[in-house]
Coordinates of C-alpha atoms in Angstrom, one line a residue:
X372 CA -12.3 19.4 17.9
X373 CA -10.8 17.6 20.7
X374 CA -12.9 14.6 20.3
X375 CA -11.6 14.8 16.7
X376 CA -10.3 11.6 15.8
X377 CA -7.4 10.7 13.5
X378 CA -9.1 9.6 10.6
X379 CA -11.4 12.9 10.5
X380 CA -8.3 15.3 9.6
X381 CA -9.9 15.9 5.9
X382 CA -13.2 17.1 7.6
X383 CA -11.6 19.1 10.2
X384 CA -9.5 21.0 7.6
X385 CA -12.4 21.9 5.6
X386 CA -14.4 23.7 8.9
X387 CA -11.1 26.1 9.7
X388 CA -10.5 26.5 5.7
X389 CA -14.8 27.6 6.4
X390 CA -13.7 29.8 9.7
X391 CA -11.1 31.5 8.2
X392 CA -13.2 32.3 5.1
X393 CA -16.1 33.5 6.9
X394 CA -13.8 35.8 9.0
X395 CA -13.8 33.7 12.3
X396 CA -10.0 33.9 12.3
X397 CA -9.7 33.4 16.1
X398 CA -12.0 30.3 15.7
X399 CA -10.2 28.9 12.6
X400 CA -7.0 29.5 14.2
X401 CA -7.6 27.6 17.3
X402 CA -9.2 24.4 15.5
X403 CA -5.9 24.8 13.0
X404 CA -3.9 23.9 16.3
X405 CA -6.0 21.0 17.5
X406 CA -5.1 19.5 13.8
X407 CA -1.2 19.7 14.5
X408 CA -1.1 16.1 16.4
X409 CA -3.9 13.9 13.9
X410 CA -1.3 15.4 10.8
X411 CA 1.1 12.9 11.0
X412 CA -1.1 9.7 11.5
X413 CA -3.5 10.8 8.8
X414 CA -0.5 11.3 6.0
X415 CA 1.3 8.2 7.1
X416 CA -1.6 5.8 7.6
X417 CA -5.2 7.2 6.0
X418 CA -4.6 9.0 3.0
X419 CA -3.0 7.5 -0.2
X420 CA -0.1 8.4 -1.9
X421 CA -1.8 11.2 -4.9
X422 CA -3.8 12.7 -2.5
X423 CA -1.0 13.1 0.1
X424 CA 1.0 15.9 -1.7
X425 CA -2.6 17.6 -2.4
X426 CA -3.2 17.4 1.1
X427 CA -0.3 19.2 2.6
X428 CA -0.2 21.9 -0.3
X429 CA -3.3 22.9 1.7
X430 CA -2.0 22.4 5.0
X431 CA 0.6 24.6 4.3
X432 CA -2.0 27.1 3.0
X433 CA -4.1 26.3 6.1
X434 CA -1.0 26.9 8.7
X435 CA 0.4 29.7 6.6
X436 CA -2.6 31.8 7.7
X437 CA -3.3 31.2 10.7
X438 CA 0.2 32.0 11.2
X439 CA 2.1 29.1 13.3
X440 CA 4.7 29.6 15.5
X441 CA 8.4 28.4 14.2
X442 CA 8.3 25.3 16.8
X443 CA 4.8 24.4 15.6
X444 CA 5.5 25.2 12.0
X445 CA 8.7 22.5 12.7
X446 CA 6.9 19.8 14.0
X447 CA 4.1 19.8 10.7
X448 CA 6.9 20.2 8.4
X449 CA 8.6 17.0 9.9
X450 CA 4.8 15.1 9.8
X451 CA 5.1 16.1 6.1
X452 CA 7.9 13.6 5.8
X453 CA 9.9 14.3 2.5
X454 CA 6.7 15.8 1.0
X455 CA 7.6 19.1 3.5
X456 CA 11.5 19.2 2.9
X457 CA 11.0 22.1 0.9
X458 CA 8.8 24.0 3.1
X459 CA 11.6 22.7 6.4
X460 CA 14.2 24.1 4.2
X461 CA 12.6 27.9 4.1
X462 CA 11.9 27.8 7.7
X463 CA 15.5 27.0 8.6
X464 CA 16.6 29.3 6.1
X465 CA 14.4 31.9 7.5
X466 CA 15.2 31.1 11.5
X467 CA 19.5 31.3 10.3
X468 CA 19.6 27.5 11.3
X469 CA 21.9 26.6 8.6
X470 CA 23.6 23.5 10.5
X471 CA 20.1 21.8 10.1
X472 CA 19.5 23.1 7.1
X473 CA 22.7 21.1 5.8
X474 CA 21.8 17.8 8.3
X475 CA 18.4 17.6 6.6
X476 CA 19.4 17.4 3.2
X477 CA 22.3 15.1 4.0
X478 CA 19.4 12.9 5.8
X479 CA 17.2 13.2 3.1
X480 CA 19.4 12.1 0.2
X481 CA 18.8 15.1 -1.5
X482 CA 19.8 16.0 -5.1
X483 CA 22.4 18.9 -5.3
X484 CA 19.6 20.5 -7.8
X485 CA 17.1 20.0 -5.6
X486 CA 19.0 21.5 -2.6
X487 CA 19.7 24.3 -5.1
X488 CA 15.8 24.2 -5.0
X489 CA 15.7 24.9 -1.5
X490 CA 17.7 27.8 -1.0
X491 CA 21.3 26.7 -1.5
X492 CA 22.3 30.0 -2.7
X493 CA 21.5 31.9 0.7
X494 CA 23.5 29.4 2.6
X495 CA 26.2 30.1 0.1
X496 CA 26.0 33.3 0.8
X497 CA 25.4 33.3 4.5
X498 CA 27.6 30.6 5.5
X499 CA 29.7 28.9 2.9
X500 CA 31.2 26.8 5.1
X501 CA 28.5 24.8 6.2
X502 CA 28.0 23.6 3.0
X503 CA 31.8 21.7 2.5
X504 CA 30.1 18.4 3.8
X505 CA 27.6 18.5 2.0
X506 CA 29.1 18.8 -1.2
X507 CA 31.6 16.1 -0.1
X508 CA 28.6 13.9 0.1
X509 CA 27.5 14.7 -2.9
X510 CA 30.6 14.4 -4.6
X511 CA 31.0 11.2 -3.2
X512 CA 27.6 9.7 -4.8
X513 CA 28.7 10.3 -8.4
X514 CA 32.6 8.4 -7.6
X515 CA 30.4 5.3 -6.3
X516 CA 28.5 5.2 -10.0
X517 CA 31.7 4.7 -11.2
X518 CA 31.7 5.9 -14.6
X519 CA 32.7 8.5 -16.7
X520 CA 29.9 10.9 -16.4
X521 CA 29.2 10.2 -12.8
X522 CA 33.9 11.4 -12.6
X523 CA 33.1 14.5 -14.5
X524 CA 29.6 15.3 -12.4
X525 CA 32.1 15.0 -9.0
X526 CA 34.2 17.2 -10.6
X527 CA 32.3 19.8 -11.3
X528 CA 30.8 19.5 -7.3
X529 CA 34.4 19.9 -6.9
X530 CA 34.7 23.3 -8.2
X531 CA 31.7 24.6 -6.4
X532 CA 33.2 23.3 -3.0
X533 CA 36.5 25.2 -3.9
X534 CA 34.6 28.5 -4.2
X535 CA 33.2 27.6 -0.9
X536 CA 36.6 27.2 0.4
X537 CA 37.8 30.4 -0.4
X538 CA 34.7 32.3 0.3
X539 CA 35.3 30.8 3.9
X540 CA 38.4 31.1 3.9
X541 CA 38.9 27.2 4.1
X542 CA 41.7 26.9 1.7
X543 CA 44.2 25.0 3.4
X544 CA 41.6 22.6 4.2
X545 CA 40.5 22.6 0.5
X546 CA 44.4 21.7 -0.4
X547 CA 44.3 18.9 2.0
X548 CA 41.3 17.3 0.7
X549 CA 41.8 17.3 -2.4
X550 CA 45.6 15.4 -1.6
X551 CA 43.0 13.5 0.2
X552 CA 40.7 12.0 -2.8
X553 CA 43.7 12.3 -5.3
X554 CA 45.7 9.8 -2.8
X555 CA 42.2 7.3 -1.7
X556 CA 41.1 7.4 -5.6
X557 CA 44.3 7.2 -7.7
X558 CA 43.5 4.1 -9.2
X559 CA 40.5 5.2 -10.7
X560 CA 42.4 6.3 -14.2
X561 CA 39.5 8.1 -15.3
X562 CA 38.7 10.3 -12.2
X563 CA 42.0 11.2 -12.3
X564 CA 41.9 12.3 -16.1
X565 CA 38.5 14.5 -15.3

């Protein structure tokens, strides 16, 4: 396995996916970890797009039970690009990182249903707080569509960040943001109507 080259990641998945079947757990374990640097070359320059969310389905599979360490689970799940934003999201859930858990859906561009896919509610129940930005951001998105639908979408963001407010006991800063947007956005009649 060390003379493994990029290009052979496929191969080399199906021999540990064979050693860990076969009960050679140390085995596949240890030729699991000499994957962990070809990961990244392979899903950004071999394989194809179809194929690529295949791939790290079984990865994840793979690495699930052999039973990575959180720093090596962190490193595949950045490889994995945007394919492993779900899979980052539970680890930082699970380590009580929920700073980064905030940063990388902010970096991502994520949905609000998709973060809602990926474990919004703990952090909502965790640490409310940390999530004011984010729904800021998102907020923000639907007032650049600048329509109608888009005004009543941001409003309703809106009234999730206020509940976030007062579970964190952020309510004076909730107050002064919304002074804020009403003040920056009063020329936009219907945002102000919604």
């Amino acid at each position: 396995a060390e003379k493994m080259e990029g290009n052979q990641l496929l191969e080399w998945v199906e021999v540990c996916e064979k050693a860990l079947q076969t009960g050679k757990k140390e085995l596949g374990t240890n030729l699991a970890r000499q994957l962990l640097p070809h990961v990244s070359y392979y899903l950004n320059e071999v394989i194809q797009n179809p194929s690529r969310v295949i791939l790290i389905r079984r990865l994840e599979l793979l690495f699930d039970t052999v039973q990575l360490h959180p720093a090596e689970l962190e490193k595949l799940y950045q490889s994995f690009g945007l394919y492993g934003l779900q899979s980052y999201s539970n680890l930082l859930i699970k380590e009580k990182r929920y700073y980064d858990w905030m940063a990388l859906h902010q970096s991502a561009n994520s949905s609000l249903e998709y973060a809602e896919a990926c474990g919004l509610s703990v952090i909502k129940e965790e640490a409310p707080d940390v999530l004011l930005p984010l729904y800021h951001d998102y907020a923000m998105r639907f007032i650049q569509e600048k329509n109608r639908y888009s005004y009543k979408q941001a409003v309703r963001i809106w009234k999730k960040m206020k509940q976030v407010a007062k579970k964190s006991n952020n309510i004076d800063y909730w107050n002064d943001y919304v002074e804020n947007v009403r003040e920056k956005y009063r020329r936009l009649r219907a945002l102000q109507q919604e």
